[in-house]
Structure formats: structure tokens, C-alpha cells
Short mmCIF file of C-alpha atoms in Angstrom, two decimals:
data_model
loop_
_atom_site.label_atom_id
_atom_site.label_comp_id
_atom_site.label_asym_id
_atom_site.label_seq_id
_atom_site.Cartn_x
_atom_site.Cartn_y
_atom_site.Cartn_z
CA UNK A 12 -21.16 -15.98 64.53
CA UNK A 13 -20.52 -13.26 62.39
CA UNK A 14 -18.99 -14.72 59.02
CA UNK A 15 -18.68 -15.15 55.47
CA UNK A 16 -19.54 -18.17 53.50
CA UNK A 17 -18.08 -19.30 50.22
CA UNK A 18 -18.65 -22.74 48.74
CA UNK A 19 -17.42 -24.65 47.36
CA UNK A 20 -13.53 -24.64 49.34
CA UNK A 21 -12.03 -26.55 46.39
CA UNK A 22 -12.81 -27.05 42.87
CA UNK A 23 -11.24 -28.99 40.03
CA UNK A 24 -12.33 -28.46 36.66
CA UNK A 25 -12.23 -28.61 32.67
CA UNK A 26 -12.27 -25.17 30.19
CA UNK A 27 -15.66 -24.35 28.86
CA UNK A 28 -17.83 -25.69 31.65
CA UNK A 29 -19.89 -22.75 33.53
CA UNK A 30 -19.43 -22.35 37.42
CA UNK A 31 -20.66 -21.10 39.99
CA UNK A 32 -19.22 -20.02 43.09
CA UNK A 33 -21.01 -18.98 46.05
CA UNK A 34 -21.00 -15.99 48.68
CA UNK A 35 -23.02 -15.55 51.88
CA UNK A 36 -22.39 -13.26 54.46
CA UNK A 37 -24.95 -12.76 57.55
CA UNK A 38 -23.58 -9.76 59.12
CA UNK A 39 -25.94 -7.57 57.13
CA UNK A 40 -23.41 -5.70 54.46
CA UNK A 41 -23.77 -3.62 51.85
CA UNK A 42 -20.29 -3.95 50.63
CA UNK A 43 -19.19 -7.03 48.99
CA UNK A 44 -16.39 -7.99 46.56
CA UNK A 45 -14.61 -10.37 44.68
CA UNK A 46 -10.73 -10.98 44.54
CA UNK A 47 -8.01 -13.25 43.33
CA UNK A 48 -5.00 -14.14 44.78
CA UNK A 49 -2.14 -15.10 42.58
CA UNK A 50 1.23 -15.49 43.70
CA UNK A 51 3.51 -12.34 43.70
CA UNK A 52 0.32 -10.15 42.83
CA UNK A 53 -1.08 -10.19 45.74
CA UNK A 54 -5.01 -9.68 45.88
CA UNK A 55 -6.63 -7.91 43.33
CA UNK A 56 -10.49 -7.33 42.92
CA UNK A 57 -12.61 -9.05 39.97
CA UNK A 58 -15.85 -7.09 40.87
CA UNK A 59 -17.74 -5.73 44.10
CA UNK A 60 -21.35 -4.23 44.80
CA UNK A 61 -22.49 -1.19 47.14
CA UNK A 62 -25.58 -2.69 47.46
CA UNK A 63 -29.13 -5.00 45.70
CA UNK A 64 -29.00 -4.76 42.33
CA UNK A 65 -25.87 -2.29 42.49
CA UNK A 66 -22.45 -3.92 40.87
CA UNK A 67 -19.25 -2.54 39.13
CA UNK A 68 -16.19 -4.04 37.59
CA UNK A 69 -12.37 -3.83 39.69
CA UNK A 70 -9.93 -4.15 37.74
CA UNK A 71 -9.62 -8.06 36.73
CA UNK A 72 -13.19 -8.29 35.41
CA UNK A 73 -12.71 -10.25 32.19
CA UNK A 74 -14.15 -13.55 32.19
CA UNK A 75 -16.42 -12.88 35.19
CA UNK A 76 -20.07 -11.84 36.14
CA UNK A 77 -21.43 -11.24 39.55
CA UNK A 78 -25.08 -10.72 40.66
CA UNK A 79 -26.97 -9.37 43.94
CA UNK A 80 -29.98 -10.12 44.05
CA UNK A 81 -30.13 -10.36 47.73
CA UNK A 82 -28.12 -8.36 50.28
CA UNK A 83 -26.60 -10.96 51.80
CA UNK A 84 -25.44 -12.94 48.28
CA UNK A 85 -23.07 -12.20 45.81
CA UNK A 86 -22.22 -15.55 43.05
CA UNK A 87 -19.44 -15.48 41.41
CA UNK A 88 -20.02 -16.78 37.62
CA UNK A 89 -17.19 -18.02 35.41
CA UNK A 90 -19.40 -18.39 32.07
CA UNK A 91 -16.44 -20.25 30.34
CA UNK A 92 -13.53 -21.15 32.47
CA UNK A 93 -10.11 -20.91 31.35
CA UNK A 94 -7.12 -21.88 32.58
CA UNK A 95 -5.72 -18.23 33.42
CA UNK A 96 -8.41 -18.37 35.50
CA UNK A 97 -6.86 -20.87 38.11
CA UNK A 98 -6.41 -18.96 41.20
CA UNK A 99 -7.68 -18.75 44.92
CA UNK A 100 -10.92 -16.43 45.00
CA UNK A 101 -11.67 -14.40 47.72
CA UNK A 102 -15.13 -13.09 48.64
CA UNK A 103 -15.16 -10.37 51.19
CA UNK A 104 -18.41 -7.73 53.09
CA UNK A 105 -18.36 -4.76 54.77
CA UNK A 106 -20.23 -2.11 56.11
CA UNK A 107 -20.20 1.14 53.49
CA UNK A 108 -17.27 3.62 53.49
CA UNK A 109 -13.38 3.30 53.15
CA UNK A 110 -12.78 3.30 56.56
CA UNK A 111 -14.47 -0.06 57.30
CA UNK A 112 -12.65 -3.56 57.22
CA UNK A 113 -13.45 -6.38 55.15
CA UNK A 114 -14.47 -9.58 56.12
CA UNK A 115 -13.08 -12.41 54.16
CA UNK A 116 -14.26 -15.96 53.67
CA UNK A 117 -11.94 -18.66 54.15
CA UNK A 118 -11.19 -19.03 50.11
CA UNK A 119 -12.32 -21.18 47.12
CA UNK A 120 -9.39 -22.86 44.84
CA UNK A 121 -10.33 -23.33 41.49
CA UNK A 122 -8.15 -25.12 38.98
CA UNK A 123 -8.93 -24.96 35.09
CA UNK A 124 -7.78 -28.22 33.45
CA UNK B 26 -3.52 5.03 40.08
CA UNK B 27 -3.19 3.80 43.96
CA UNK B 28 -0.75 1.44 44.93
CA UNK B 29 1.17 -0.23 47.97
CA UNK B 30 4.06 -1.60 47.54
CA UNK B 31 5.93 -4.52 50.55
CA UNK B 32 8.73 -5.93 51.04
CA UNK B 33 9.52 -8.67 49.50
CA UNK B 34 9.36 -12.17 51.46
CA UNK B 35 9.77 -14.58 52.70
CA UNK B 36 11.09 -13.08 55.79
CA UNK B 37 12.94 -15.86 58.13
CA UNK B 38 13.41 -15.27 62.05
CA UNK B 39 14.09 -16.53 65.29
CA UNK B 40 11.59 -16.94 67.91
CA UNK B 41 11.60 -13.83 69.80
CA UNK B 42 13.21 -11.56 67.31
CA UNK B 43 12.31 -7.99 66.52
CA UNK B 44 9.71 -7.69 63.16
CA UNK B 45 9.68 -5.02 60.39
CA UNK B 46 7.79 -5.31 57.28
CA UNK B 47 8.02 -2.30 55.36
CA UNK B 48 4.94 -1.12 53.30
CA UNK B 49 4.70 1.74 51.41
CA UNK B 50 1.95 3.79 49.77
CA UNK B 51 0.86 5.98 46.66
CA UNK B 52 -3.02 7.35 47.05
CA UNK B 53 -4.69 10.57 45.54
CA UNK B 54 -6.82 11.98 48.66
CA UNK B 55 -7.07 10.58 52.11
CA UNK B 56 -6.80 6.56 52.55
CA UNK B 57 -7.33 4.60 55.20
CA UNK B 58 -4.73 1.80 55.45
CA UNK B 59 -4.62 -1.63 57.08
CA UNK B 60 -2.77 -4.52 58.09
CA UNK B 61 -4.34 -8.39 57.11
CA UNK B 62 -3.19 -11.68 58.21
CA UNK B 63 -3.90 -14.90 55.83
CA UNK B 64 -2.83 -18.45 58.21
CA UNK B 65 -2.10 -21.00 55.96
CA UNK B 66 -5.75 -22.14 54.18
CA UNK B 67 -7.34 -19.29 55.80
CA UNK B 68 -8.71 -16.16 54.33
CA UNK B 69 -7.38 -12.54 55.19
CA UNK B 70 -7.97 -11.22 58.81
CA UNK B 71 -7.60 -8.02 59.94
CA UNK B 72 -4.73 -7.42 62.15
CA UNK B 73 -5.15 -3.30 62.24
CA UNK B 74 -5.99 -0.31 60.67
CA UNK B 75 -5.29 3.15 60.99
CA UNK B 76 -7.75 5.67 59.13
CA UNK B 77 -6.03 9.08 59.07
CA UNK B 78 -2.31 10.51 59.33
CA UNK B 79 -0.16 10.01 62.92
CA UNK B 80 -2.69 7.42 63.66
CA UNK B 81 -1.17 4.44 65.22
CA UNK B 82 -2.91 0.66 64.98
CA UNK B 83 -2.13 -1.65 67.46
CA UNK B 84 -3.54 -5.49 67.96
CA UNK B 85 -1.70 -8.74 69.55
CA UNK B 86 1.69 -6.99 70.00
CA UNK B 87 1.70 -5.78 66.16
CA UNK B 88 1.74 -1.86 65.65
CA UNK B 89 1.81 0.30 62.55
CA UNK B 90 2.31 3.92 62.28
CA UNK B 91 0.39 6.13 59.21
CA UNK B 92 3.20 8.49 58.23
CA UNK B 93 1.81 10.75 55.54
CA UNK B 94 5.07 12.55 55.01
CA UNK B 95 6.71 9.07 54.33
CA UNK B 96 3.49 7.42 52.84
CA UNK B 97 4.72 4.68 54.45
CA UNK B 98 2.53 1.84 57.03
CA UNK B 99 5.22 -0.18 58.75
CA UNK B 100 4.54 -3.10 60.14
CA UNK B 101 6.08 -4.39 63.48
CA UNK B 102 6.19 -6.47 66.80
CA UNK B 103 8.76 -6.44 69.54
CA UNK B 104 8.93 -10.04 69.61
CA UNK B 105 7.88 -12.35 67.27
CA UNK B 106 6.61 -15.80 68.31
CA UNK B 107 5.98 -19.56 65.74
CA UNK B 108 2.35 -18.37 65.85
CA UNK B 109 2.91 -15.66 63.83
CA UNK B 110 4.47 -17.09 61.18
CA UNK B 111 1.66 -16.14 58.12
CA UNK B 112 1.26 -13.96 55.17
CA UNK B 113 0.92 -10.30 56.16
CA UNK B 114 -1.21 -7.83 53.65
CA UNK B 115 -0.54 -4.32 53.70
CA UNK B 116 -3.59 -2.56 51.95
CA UNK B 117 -5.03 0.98 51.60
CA UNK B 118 -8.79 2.00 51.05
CA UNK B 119 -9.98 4.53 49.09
CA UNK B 120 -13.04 6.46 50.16
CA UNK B 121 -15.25 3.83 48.10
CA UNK B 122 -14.01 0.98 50.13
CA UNK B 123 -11.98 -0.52 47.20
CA UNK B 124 -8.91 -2.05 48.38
CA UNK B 125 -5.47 -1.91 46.85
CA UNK B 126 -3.43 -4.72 48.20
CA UNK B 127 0.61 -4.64 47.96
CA UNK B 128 1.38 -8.73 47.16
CA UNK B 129 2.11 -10.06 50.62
CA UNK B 130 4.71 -10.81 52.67
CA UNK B 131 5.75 -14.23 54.07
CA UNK B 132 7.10 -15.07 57.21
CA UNK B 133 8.46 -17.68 58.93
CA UNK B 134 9.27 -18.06 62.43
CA UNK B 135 11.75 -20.41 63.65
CA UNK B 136 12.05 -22.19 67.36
#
């Protein structure tokens, strides 16, 4: 089944403490970004990558780093959490050009205590 | 810079009532634009797309129109049903694949 993975699906945690979350997809992308819903904001993307070893910052970067070291991968590091950075994070793939739909995982909450 | 821009939720109607959800658009060059769906603790879907002007997206009794002279991407269905009650994304796509995402639109859908 053609999907993408994000773990973990919930996470609770304190400011300062570095985290990692997870991306997978197996549908064999070069496209993949990060985003962050926030209520009344809609989504908005943190960072995304064309392709191995290819990234770029959207335009909520601050706080983040991303690496793609693999095609199919793409972590999501929060060095040092805050608590502006509570929010549900989206990772999404697709195929290259604007024309193509992305495919989202199902979501990771994170909550900065 | 590109933007999109919804109607504000949340949107409350009967079963079997008509559905608008007005999205318009601001883009420099030629984007495509889209339609997502987000079930509650779900990610985004896509529920259509349309990738150049007069094009019309249809899936599951939604359709959406890209009027260029209107830079507008309404949403609708003829006949809404509980199952469709959901957060609906309008977003555009810029030839990079970056999208711009207006901030959602709830709806509810009463028995």
C-alpha cells in the first residue's frame, strides 16, 4: 500500500530536550516536505527536499532541521523544543513538479511543556 | 507572495443540502490548485485538482471550477451527506511543488 509513515502519532514533551520525528514514504518520491498545522493558519511548510542530499527552508524554518539522506526518509529535528513549537506536523511526498499531489501521513502532535 | 484565501468555518448543514466553500487565489504565473480533505485524526487527502484555467475537478460528488478571470476554486457538492462532515483545504502549487494552503474550512453535517 502506497503510504506515508510518520512516527511517533503523539508526543508529549519538556523545552530543551532534542527530538526526532520520523518520515517514510515507499512510493518512491523525490518530493518531500514538512508542515504545521495551527489553528486558523492553516498548513504552512517548515522545510521540503527535491531530492538526496537536496533541502531548502519554507517559510516557518526557525527552530527546525531536516535531512535526506535516503530517498525515501526525511527526519524532522527539533534541536531545542519550545513551546511555540506545539503544533500538529505534517510530513507529505510527491512525485516532482507543481502539478502533482501530495501524499500526507496521518500527523504527529507534539506538545512542548 | 502567493496566497489562498477560504471562507471562514465552521460551516453547519443539513443532510442533503447544497455545499459552497468559496476559495480564492493570488499566484504570479500558472498554478495548479487543489482541493484536500483532513477526517478528524487523519492527515490531508486529496479530494481534486485542477492544473490549468476552465479545468474542472470532480471526485465523490465534489466539483471545483479553475476560473482564472475570478482567481477563484470553488468548492461544491449537490448534496451533502454526515460523511462529509471534515476540514476542507483549498491549496495552490507553484511550479516547484510548494504548496500555499488557505487555513481550512470546517464543516459539519447534521442528520
Amino acid at each position: 500500500e502506497a503510504q506515508v509513515t510518520q512516527n511517533p502519532r503523539y508526543l508529549i514533551t519538556v523545552t530543551g530536550k532534542k527530538l526526532t520525528v520520523t518520515c517514510s514514504q515507499n512510493m518512491n518520491h523525490e518530493y518531500m516536505s514538512w508542515y504545521r498545522q495551527d489553528p486558523g493558519l492553516g498548513l504552512r511548510q517548515i522545510y521540503y527536499s527535491m531530492n538526496v542530499e537536496v533541502t531548502d527552508k519554507g517559510d516557518v524554518p526557525e527552530g527546525y532541521k531536516v535531512s535526506r539522506k535516503e530517498k525515501r526518509n526525511f527526519p524532522l529535528i527539533l534541536e531545542s523544543p519550545s513551546p511555540n513549537q506545539t503544533s500538529l506536523y505534517f510530513c507529505a511526498s510527491s512525485p516532482l513538479g507543481g502539478n502533482q499531489p501530495q501524499h500526507f501521513g496521518d500527523g504527529t502532535r507534539l506538545s512542548i511543556l | 507572495g502567493d496566497s489562498v484565501t477560504q471562507m471562514e468555518g465552521p460551516v453547519t448543514l443539513s443532510e442533503e443540502a447544497f455545499l459552497t466553500i468559496n476559495c480564492t487565489y493570488t499566484a504570479t504565473g500558472y498554478p495548479s490548485l487543489f482541493w484536500y480533505v483532513q477526517y478528524p485524526g487523519e492527515g490531508l487527502q486529496l479530494l481534486l485538482k485542477a492544473t490549468k484555467a476552465d479545468d474542472k475537478g470532480s471526485n465523490k460528488g465534489f466539483e471545483a471550477t479553475y476560473r482564472k478571470e475570478t482567481t477563484s476554486f470553488h468548492l461544491e457538492k449537490g448534496s451533502v451527506q454526515v460523511s462529509d462532515s471534515a476540514v476542507y483545504f483549498c491549496a495552490l502549487s507553484d511550479q516547484g511543488g510548494k504548496l500555499i494552503f488557505g487555513q481550512g474550512t470546517e464543516l459539519s453535517v447534521k442528520p
